[in-house]
């Protein structure tokens, strides 16, 4: 039996500990740098935007005069677009995930489909804007309407919802399904009463986080021809519209310093909306994880 060379072990351990300490320092440095940049960004937004944040700012329409400008049309436009995007993307995304996980045969074609869905989740958003422009605006003749914008945003977040829903369904133990089958339940009854409720926390969390991404997207809607200056609210899903990111882009592109301050106020409103949506996702996840 070979003897252990204590000096060699000590030397190697010293090298490993030094490398570990260096890696830990670099990770801490990267984290601190990220927090510093985030802190500076939040400080600048709050310092510039809070003085202009008021009830009139929320309820006024866009204006060429900074003291009268508001986000009412953009805020309601965002709500209208999300009202179309949320149900369409949820139904299609969850339905696709259930089919791929519970019904589709595990073969090369299914694997090919899943790989492409995963790849679509990383495609730049402007590509989906071009797709929406081709299909919804020109082919179907929907124009620059709320419906076209909502369907385009649904395409954007659909791969994310499918992937998140698949992961949530996979976490449901196989034993629960087998117990349901043993009690005489059909496959659909097992999915509807056992699998789907158990996977619902992960599905809802992924859906809300995907919708949070859709709220902050600008490029696809700009390609569709969404308006930058709107002094009216949408009346139905076929009305023209604008959304908060486009309105903010319009203000930041103006040379007047006052519009930049107003854009900071709009960013605060957008951040509040995103924080509320993310908080709802966390609450839903925590509540249902305790239940199932």
PDB file of N, CA and C in Angstrom, residues 190-272:
ATOM      1  N   UNK A 190     -57.448  11.805 -15.322  1.00  0.00           N
ATOM      2  CA  UNK A 190     -56.218  11.889 -14.531  1.00  0.00           C
ATOM      3  C   UNK A 190     -55.504  13.201 -14.779  1.00  0.00           C
ATOM      4  N   UNK A 191     -55.443  13.622 -16.042  1.00  0.00           N
ATOM      5  CA  UNK A 191     -54.777  14.885 -16.357  1.00  0.00           C
ATOM      6  C   UNK A 191     -55.547  16.055 -15.757  1.00  0.00           C
ATOM      7  N   UNK A 192     -56.871  16.043 -15.911  1.00  0.00           N
ATOM      8  CA  UNK A 192     -57.684  17.191 -15.493  1.00  0.00           C
ATOM      9  C   UNK A 192     -57.777  17.310 -13.974  1.00  0.00           C
ATOM     10  N   UNK A 193     -57.852  16.191 -13.278  1.00  0.00           N
ATOM     11  CA  UNK A 193     -58.099  16.235 -11.834  1.00  0.00           C
ATOM     12  C   UNK A 193     -56.848  16.018 -10.986  1.00  0.00           C
ATOM     13  N   UNK A 194     -55.816  15.444 -11.564  1.00  0.00           N
ATOM     14  CA  UNK A 194     -54.611  15.119 -10.786  1.00  0.00           C
ATOM     15  C   UNK A 194     -53.399  15.884 -11.294  1.00  0.00           C
ATOM     16  N   UNK A 195     -53.042  15.675 -12.552  1.00  0.00           N
ATOM     17  CA  UNK A 195     -51.791  16.215 -13.085  1.00  0.00           C
ATOM     18  C   UNK A 195     -51.852  17.739 -13.186  1.00  0.00           C
ATOM     19  N   UNK A 196     -52.905  18.257 -13.816  1.00  0.00           N
ATOM     20  CA  UNK A 196     -52.979  19.707 -14.026  1.00  0.00           C
ATOM     21  C   UNK A 196     -53.029  20.496 -12.716  1.00  0.00           C
ATOM     22  N   UNK A 197     -53.856  20.118 -11.722  1.00  0.00           N
ATOM     23  CA  UNK A 197     -53.820  20.875 -10.458  1.00  0.00           C
ATOM     24  C   UNK A 197     -52.467  20.812  -9.758  1.00  0.00           C
ATOM     25  N   UNK A 198     -51.792  19.658  -9.844  1.00  0.00           N
ATOM     26  CA  UNK A 198     -50.491  19.543  -9.186  1.00  0.00           C
ATOM     27  C   UNK A 198     -49.424  20.369  -9.896  1.00  0.00           C
ATOM     28  N   UNK A 199     -49.542  20.502 -11.217  1.00  0.00           N
ATOM     29  CA  UNK A 199     -48.561  21.270 -11.982  1.00  0.00           C
ATOM     30  C   UNK A 199     -48.923  22.738 -12.095  1.00  0.00           C
ATOM     31  N   UNK A 200     -50.094  23.127 -11.599  1.00  0.00           N
ATOM     32  CA  UNK A 200     -50.576  24.496 -11.782  1.00  0.00           C
ATOM     33  C   UNK A 200     -49.646  25.562 -11.210  1.00  0.00           C
ATOM     34  N   UNK A 201     -49.017  25.379 -10.042  1.00  0.00           N
ATOM     35  CA  UNK A 201     -48.111  26.431  -9.541  1.00  0.00           C
ATOM     36  C   UNK A 201     -47.000  26.777 -10.515  1.00  0.00           C
ATOM     37  N   UNK A 202     -46.327  25.757 -11.050  1.00  0.00           N
ATOM     38  CA  UNK A 202     -45.257  26.013 -12.007  1.00  0.00           C
ATOM     39  C   UNK A 202     -45.767  26.607 -13.301  1.00  0.00           C
ATOM     40  N   UNK A 203     -46.944  26.164 -13.747  1.00  0.00           N
ATOM     41  CA  UNK A 203     -47.521  26.687 -14.988  1.00  0.00           C
ATOM     42  C   UNK A 203     -47.857  28.161 -14.839  1.00  0.00           C
ATOM     43  N   UNK A 204     -48.518  28.523 -13.732  1.00  0.00           N
ATOM     44  CA  UNK A 204     -48.899  29.918 -13.521  1.00  0.00           C
ATOM     45  C   UNK A 204     -47.680  30.808 -13.324  1.00  0.00           C
ATOM     46  N   UNK A 205     -46.688  30.295 -12.622  1.00  0.00           N
ATOM     47  CA  UNK A 205     -45.473  31.085 -12.419  1.00  0.00           C
ATOM     48  C   UNK A 205     -44.786  31.379 -13.753  1.00  0.00           C
ATOM     49  N   UNK A 206     -44.622  30.350 -14.583  1.00  0.00           N
ATOM     50  CA  UNK A 206     -44.008  30.561 -15.892  1.00  0.00           C
ATOM     51  C   UNK A 206     -44.825  31.479 -16.778  1.00  0.00           C
ATOM     52  N   UNK A 207     -46.159  31.362 -16.702  1.00  0.00           N
ATOM     53  CA  UNK A 207     -47.022  32.204 -17.530  1.00  0.00           C
ATOM     54  C   UNK A 207     -46.917  33.669 -17.124  1.00  0.00           C
ATOM     55  N   UNK A 208     -46.966  33.947 -15.830  1.00  0.00           N
ATOM     56  CA  UNK A 208     -46.910  35.335 -15.368  1.00  0.00           C
ATOM     57  C   UNK A 208     -45.557  35.957 -15.674  1.00  0.00           C
ATOM     58  N   UNK A 209     -44.485  35.195 -15.504  1.00  0.00           N
ATOM     59  CA  UNK A 209     -43.161  35.724 -15.831  1.00  0.00           C
ATOM     60  C   UNK A 209     -43.031  35.980 -17.339  1.00  0.00           C
ATOM     61  N   UNK A 210     -43.641  35.124 -18.155  1.00  0.00           N
ATOM     62  CA  UNK A 210     -43.627  35.357 -19.594  1.00  0.00           C
ATOM     63  C   UNK A 210     -44.431  36.598 -19.961  1.00  0.00           C
ATOM     64  N   UNK A 211     -45.567  36.801 -19.305  1.00  0.00           N
ATOM     65  CA  UNK A 211     -46.361  38.004 -19.545  1.00  0.00           C
ATOM     66  C   UNK A 211     -45.604  39.253 -19.096  1.00  0.00           C
ATOM     67  N   UNK A 212     -44.810  39.121 -18.047  1.00  0.00           N
ATOM     68  CA  UNK A 212     -43.995  40.259 -17.618  1.00  0.00           C
ATOM     69  C   UNK A 212     -43.008  40.659 -18.707  1.00  0.00           C
ATOM     70  N   UNK A 213     -42.469  39.663 -19.400  1.00  0.00           N
ATOM     71  CA  UNK A 213     -41.592  39.976 -20.527  1.00  0.00           C
ATOM     72  C   UNK A 213     -42.370  40.680 -21.635  1.00  0.00           C
ATOM     73  N   UNK A 214     -43.584  40.212 -21.902  1.00  0.00           N
ATOM     74  CA  UNK A 214     -44.384  40.811 -22.972  1.00  0.00           C
ATOM     75  C   UNK A 214     -44.740  42.260 -22.667  1.00  0.00           C
ATOM     76  N   UNK A 215     -44.966  42.580 -21.382  1.00  0.00           N
ATOM     77  CA  UNK A 215     -45.320  43.950 -21.016  1.00  0.00           C
ATOM     78  C   UNK A 215     -44.213  44.923 -21.382  1.00  0.00           C
ATOM     79  N   UNK A 216     -42.968  44.497 -21.273  1.00  0.00           N
ATOM     80  CA  UNK A 216     -41.852  45.403 -21.509  1.00  0.00           C
ATOM     81  C   UNK A 216     -41.286  45.376 -22.916  1.00  0.00           C
ATOM     82  N   UNK A 217     -41.886  44.605 -23.828  1.00  0.00           N
ATOM     83  CA  UNK A 217     -41.351  44.500 -25.190  1.00  0.00           C
ATOM     84  C   UNK A 217     -41.821  45.668 -26.052  1.00  0.00           C
ATOM     85  N   UNK A 218     -40.925  46.144 -26.907  1.00  0.00           N
ATOM     86  CA  UNK A 218     -41.231  47.261 -27.800  1.00  0.00           C
ATOM     87  C   UNK A 218     -41.076  46.885 -29.272  1.00  0.00           C
ATOM     88  N   UNK A 219     -40.007  46.174 -29.604  1.00  0.00           N
ATOM     89  CA  UNK A 219     -39.653  45.926 -31.007  1.00  0.00           C
ATOM     90  C   UNK A 219     -40.772  45.271 -31.813  1.00  0.00           C
ATOM     91  N   UNK A 220     -41.428  44.192 -31.324  1.00  0.00           N
ATOM     92  CA  UNK A 220     -42.470  43.564 -32.160  1.00  0.00           C
ATOM     93  C   UNK A 220     -43.613  44.510 -32.491  1.00  0.00           C
ATOM     94  N   UNK A 221     -44.014  45.336 -31.524  1.00  0.00           N
ATOM     95  CA  UNK A 221     -45.142  46.238 -31.752  1.00  0.00           C
ATOM     96  C   UNK A 221     -44.752  47.394 -32.660  1.00  0.00           C
ATOM     97  N   UNK A 222     -43.496  47.834 -32.597  1.00  0.00           N
ATOM     98  CA  UNK A 222     -43.038  48.867 -33.530  1.00  0.00           C
ATOM     99  C   UNK A 222     -43.068  48.354 -34.968  1.00  0.00           C
ATOM    100  N   UNK A 223     -42.691  47.092 -35.152  1.00  0.00           N
ATOM    101  CA  UNK A 223     -42.729  46.505 -36.493  1.00  0.00           C
ATOM    102  C   UNK A 223     -44.165  46.421 -37.000  1.00  0.00           C
ATOM    103  N   UNK A 224     -45.110  46.144 -36.089  1.00  0.00           N
ATOM    104  CA  UNK A 224     -46.513  46.049 -36.480  1.00  0.00           C
ATOM    105  C   UNK A 224     -47.103  47.399 -36.868  1.00  0.00           C
ATOM    106  N   UNK A 225     -46.465  48.485 -36.448  1.00  0.00           N
ATOM    107  CA  UNK A 225     -46.983  49.804 -36.756  1.00  0.00           C
ATOM    108  C   UNK A 225     -47.797  50.411 -35.645  1.00  0.00           C
ATOM    109  N   UNK A 226     -47.558  49.972 -34.401  1.00  0.00           N
ATOM    110  CA  UNK A 226     -48.255  50.579 -33.272  1.00  0.00           C
ATOM    111  C   UNK A 226     -47.894  52.059 -33.185  1.00  0.00           C
ATOM    112  N   UNK A 227     -48.866  52.881 -32.820  1.00  0.00           N
ATOM    113  CA  UNK A 227     -48.680  54.326 -32.826  1.00  0.00           C
ATOM    114  C   UNK A 227     -47.830  54.777 -31.649  1.00  0.00           C
ATOM    115  N   UNK A 228     -47.034  55.821 -31.890  1.00  0.00           N
ATOM    116  CA  UNK A 228     -46.214  56.398 -30.825  1.00  0.00           C
ATOM    117  C   UNK A 228     -46.936  57.544 -30.127  1.00  0.00           C
ATOM    118  N   UNK A 229     -47.819  58.228 -30.853  1.00  0.00           N
ATOM    119  CA  UNK A 229     -48.571  59.340 -30.264  1.00  0.00           C
ATOM    120  C   UNK A 229     -50.061  59.014 -30.381  1.00  0.00           C
ATOM    121  N   UNK A 230     -50.696  58.763 -29.247  1.00  0.00           N
ATOM    122  CA  UNK A 230     -52.112  58.393 -29.217  1.00  0.00           C
ATOM    123  C   UNK A 230     -52.820  59.255 -28.188  1.00  0.00           C
ATOM    124  N   UNK A 231     -53.903  59.898 -28.602  1.00  0.00           N
ATOM    125  CA  UNK A 231     -54.696  60.737 -27.693  1.00  0.00           C
ATOM    126  C   UNK A 231     -56.091  60.154 -27.512  1.00  0.00           C
ATOM    127  N   UNK A 232     -56.191  58.818 -27.592  1.00  0.00           N
ATOM    128  CA  UNK A 232     -57.483  58.150 -27.396  1.00  0.00           C
ATOM    129  C   UNK A 232     -57.204  56.772 -26.806  1.00  0.00           C
ATOM    130  N   UNK A 233     -58.237  56.158 -26.256  1.00  0.00           N
ATOM    131  CA  UNK A 233     -58.113  54.820 -25.689  1.00  0.00           C
ATOM    132  C   UNK A 233     -58.760  53.824 -26.653  1.00  0.00           C
ATOM    133  N   UNK A 234     -58.287  52.596 -26.706  1.00  0.00           N
ATOM    134  CA  UNK A 234     -58.910  51.596 -27.593  1.00  0.00           C
ATOM    135  C   UNK A 234     -60.352  51.315 -27.169  1.00  0.00           C
ATOM    136  N   UNK A 235     -61.225  51.204 -28.157  1.00  0.00           N
ATOM    137  CA  UNK A 235     -62.621  50.899 -27.889  1.00  0.00           C
ATOM    138  C   UNK A 235     -62.911  49.409 -27.994  1.00  0.00           C
ATOM    139  N   UNK A 236     -62.161  48.708 -28.816  1.00  0.00           N
ATOM    140  CA  UNK A 236     -62.329  47.267 -28.972  1.00  0.00           C
ATOM    141  C   UNK A 236     -61.011  46.684 -29.468  1.00  0.00           C
ATOM    142  N   UNK A 237     -61.012  45.389 -29.750  1.00  0.00           N
ATOM    143  CA  UNK A 237     -59.767  44.723 -30.123  1.00  0.00           C
ATOM    144  C   UNK A 237     -59.315  45.079 -31.537  1.00  0.00           C
ATOM    145  N   UNK A 238     -60.140  45.795 -32.288  1.00  0.00           N
ATOM    146  CA  UNK A 238     -59.761  46.202 -33.634  1.00  0.00           C
ATOM    147  C   UNK A 238     -59.315  47.663 -33.696  1.00  0.00           C
ATOM    148  N   UNK A 239     -59.216  48.309 -32.547  1.00  0.00           N
ATOM    149  CA  UNK A 239     -58.789  49.702 -32.497  1.00  0.00           C
ATOM    150  C   UNK A 239     -57.268  49.797 -32.556  1.00  0.00           C
ATOM    151  N   UNK A 240     -56.774  50.949 -33.010  1.00  0.00           N
ATOM    152  CA  UNK A 240     -55.348  51.211 -32.942  1.00  0.00           C
ATOM    153  C   UNK A 240     -54.952  51.487 -31.497  1.00  0.00           C
ATOM    154  N   UNK A 241     -53.670  51.407 -31.206  1.00  0.00           N
ATOM    155  CA  UNK A 241     -53.246  51.444 -29.816  1.00  0.00           C
ATOM    156  C   UNK A 241     -51.798  51.876 -29.717  1.00  0.00           C
ATOM    157  N   UNK A 242     -51.387  52.120 -28.491  1.00  0.00           N
ATOM    158  CA  UNK A 242     -49.985  52.224 -28.127  1.00  0.00           C
ATOM    159  C   UNK A 242     -49.814  51.557 -26.774  1.00  0.00           C
ATOM    160  N   UNK A 243     -48.592  51.284 -26.399  1.00  0.00           N
ATOM    161  CA  UNK A 243     -48.307  50.649 -25.113  1.00  0.00           C
ATOM    162  C   UNK A 243     -47.237  51.451 -24.388  1.00  0.00           C
ATOM    163  N   UNK A 244     -47.043  51.144 -23.132  1.00  0.00           N
ATOM    164  CA  UNK A 244     -46.100  51.909 -22.308  1.00  0.00           C
ATOM    165  C   UNK A 244     -44.677  51.936 -22.872  1.00  0.00           C
ATOM    166  N   UNK A 245     -44.099  50.806 -23.276  1.00  0.00           N
ATOM    167  CA  UNK A 245     -42.716  50.878 -23.798  1.00  0.00           C
ATOM    168  C   UNK A 245     -42.584  51.774 -25.023  1.00  0.00           C
ATOM    169  N   UNK A 246     -43.587  51.762 -25.913  1.00  0.00           N
ATOM    170  CA  UNK A 246     -43.514  52.611 -27.097  1.00  0.00           C
ATOM    171  C   UNK A 246     -43.631  54.079 -26.722  1.00  0.00           C
ATOM    172  N   UNK A 247     -44.514  54.387 -25.757  1.00  0.00           N
ATOM    173  CA  UNK A 247     -44.651  55.763 -25.304  1.00  0.00           C
ATOM    174  C   UNK A 247     -43.365  56.257 -24.650  1.00  0.00           C
ATOM    175  N   UNK A 248     -42.736  55.405 -23.868  1.00  0.00           N
ATOM    176  CA  UNK A 248     -41.470  55.770 -23.248  1.00  0.00           C
ATOM    177  C   UNK A 248     -40.384  55.979 -24.304  1.00  0.00           C
ATOM    178  N   UNK A 249     -40.369  55.131 -25.309  1.00  0.00           N
ATOM    179  CA  UNK A 249     -39.397  55.285 -26.400  1.00  0.00           C
ATOM    180  C   UNK A 249     -39.609  56.620 -27.111  1.00  0.00           C
ATOM    181  N   UNK A 250     -40.857  57.000 -27.308  1.00  0.00           N
ATOM    182  CA  UNK A 250     -41.163  58.264 -27.964  1.00  0.00           C
ATOM    183  C   UNK A 250     -40.658  59.445 -27.141  1.00  0.00           C
ATOM    184  N   UNK A 251     -40.857  59.401 -25.836  1.00  0.00           N
ATOM    185  CA  UNK A 251     -40.411  60.512 -24.989  1.00  0.00           C
ATOM    186  C   UNK A 251     -38.896  60.597 -24.912  1.00  0.00           C
ATOM    187  N   UNK A 252     -38.241  59.460 -24.784  1.00  0.00           N
ATOM    188  CA  UNK A 252     -36.776  59.491 -24.666  1.00  0.00           C
ATOM    189  C   UNK A 252     -36.105  59.918 -25.971  1.00  0.00           C
ATOM    190  N   UNK A 253     -36.780  59.781 -27.107  1.00  0.00           N
ATOM    191  CA  UNK A 253     -36.200  60.184 -28.379  1.00  0.00           C
ATOM    192  C   UNK A 253     -36.344  61.680 -28.646  1.00  0.00           C
ATOM    193  N   UNK A 254     -37.099  62.384 -27.803  1.00  0.00           N
ATOM    194  CA  UNK A 254     -37.278  63.828 -27.988  1.00  0.00           C
ATOM    195  C   UNK A 254     -36.097  64.594 -27.401  1.00  0.00           C
ATOM    196  N   UNK A 255     -35.769  65.739 -27.951  1.00  0.00           N
ATOM    197  CA  UNK A 255     -34.597  66.491 -27.459  1.00  0.00           C
ATOM    198  C   UNK A 255     -34.857  67.241 -26.153  1.00  0.00           C
ATOM    199  N   UNK A 256     -36.115  67.535 -25.831  1.00  0.00           N
ATOM    200  CA  UNK A 256     -36.400  68.307 -24.618  1.00  0.00           C
ATOM    201  C   UNK A 256     -36.101  67.481 -23.363  1.00  0.00           C
ATOM    202  N   UNK A 257     -35.435  68.118 -22.409  1.00  0.00           N
ATOM    203  CA  UNK A 257     -35.080  67.445 -21.172  1.00  0.00           C
ATOM    204  C   UNK A 257     -36.304  67.072 -20.361  1.00  0.00           C
ATOM    205  N   UNK A 258     -37.388  67.873 -20.454  1.00  0.00           N
ATOM    206  CA  UNK A 258     -38.595  67.597 -19.679  1.00  0.00           C
ATOM    207  C   UNK A 258     -39.212  66.256 -20.066  1.00  0.00           C
ATOM    208  N   UNK A 259     -39.168  65.922 -21.341  1.00  0.00           N
ATOM    209  CA  UNK A 259     -39.727  64.641 -21.770  1.00  0.00           C
ATOM    210  C   UNK A 259     -38.909  63.470 -21.231  1.00  0.00           C
ATOM    211  N   UNK A 260     -37.629  63.660 -21.040  1.00  0.00           N
ATOM    212  CA  UNK A 260     -36.808  62.615 -20.441  1.00  0.00           C
ATOM    213  C   UNK A 260     -37.211  62.389 -18.988  1.00  0.00           C
ATOM    214  N   UNK A 261     -37.549  63.458 -18.285  1.00  0.00           N
ATOM    215  CA  UNK A 261     -38.022  63.323 -16.909  1.00  0.00           C
ATOM    216  C   UNK A 261     -39.364  62.600 -16.861  1.00  0.00           C
ATOM    217  N   UNK A 262     -40.242  62.945 -17.817  1.00  0.00           N
ATOM    218  CA  UNK A 262     -41.542  62.281 -17.869  1.00  0.00           C
ATOM    219  C   UNK A 262     -41.374  60.794 -18.198  1.00  0.00           C
ATOM    220  N   UNK A 263     -40.424  60.482 -19.070  1.00  0.00           N
ATOM    221  CA  UNK A 263     -40.151  59.080 -19.391  1.00  0.00           C
ATOM    222  C   UNK A 263     -39.708  58.312 -18.149  1.00  0.00           C
ATOM    223  N   UNK A 264     -38.930  58.965 -17.283  1.00  0.00           N
ATOM    224  CA  UNK A 264     -38.525  58.319 -16.033  1.00  0.00           C
ATOM    225  C   UNK A 264     -39.732  58.009 -15.159  1.00  0.00           C
ATOM    226  N   UNK A 265     -40.722  58.912 -15.138  1.00  0.00           N
ATOM    227  CA  UNK A 265     -41.955  58.648 -14.388  1.00  0.00           C
ATOM    228  C   UNK A 265     -42.704  57.459 -14.975  1.00  0.00           C
ATOM    229  N   UNK A 266     -42.744  57.375 -16.309  1.00  0.00           N
ATOM    230  CA  UNK A 266     -43.383  56.233 -16.945  1.00  0.00           C
ATOM    231  C   UNK A 266     -42.654  54.930 -16.648  1.00  0.00           C
ATOM    232  N   UNK A 267     -41.327  54.997 -16.562  1.00  0.00           N
ATOM    233  CA  UNK A 267     -40.553  53.802 -16.224  1.00  0.00           C
ATOM    234  C   UNK A 267     -40.898  53.336 -14.808  1.00  0.00           C
ATOM    235  N   UNK A 268     -41.120  54.266 -13.896  1.00  0.00           N
ATOM    236  CA  UNK A 268     -41.511  53.893 -12.531  1.00  0.00           C
ATOM    237  C   UNK A 268     -42.841  53.138 -12.551  1.00  0.00           C
ATOM    238  N   UNK A 269     -43.815  53.644 -13.329  1.00  0.00           N
ATOM    239  CA  UNK A 269     -45.106  52.959 -13.437  1.00  0.00           C
ATOM    240  C   UNK A 269     -44.924  51.564 -14.025  1.00  0.00           C
ATOM    241  N   UNK A 270     -44.100  51.447 -15.058  1.00  0.00           N
ATOM    242  CA  UNK A 270     -43.862  50.149 -15.679  1.00  0.00           C
ATOM    243  C   UNK A 270     -43.175  49.189 -14.710  1.00  0.00           C
ATOM    244  N   UNK A 271     -42.225  49.687 -13.936  1.00  0.00           N
ATOM    245  CA  UNK A 271     -41.554  48.842 -12.949  1.00  0.00           C
ATOM    246  C   UNK A 271     -42.530  48.373 -11.869  1.00  0.00           C
ATOM    247  N   UNK A 272     -43.440  49.244 -11.468  1.00  0.00           N
ATOM    248  CA  UNK A 272     -44.449  48.856 -10.469  1.00  0.00           C
ATOM    249  C   UNK A 272     -45.326  47.732 -11.006  1.00  0.00           C
TER     250      UNK A 272
END
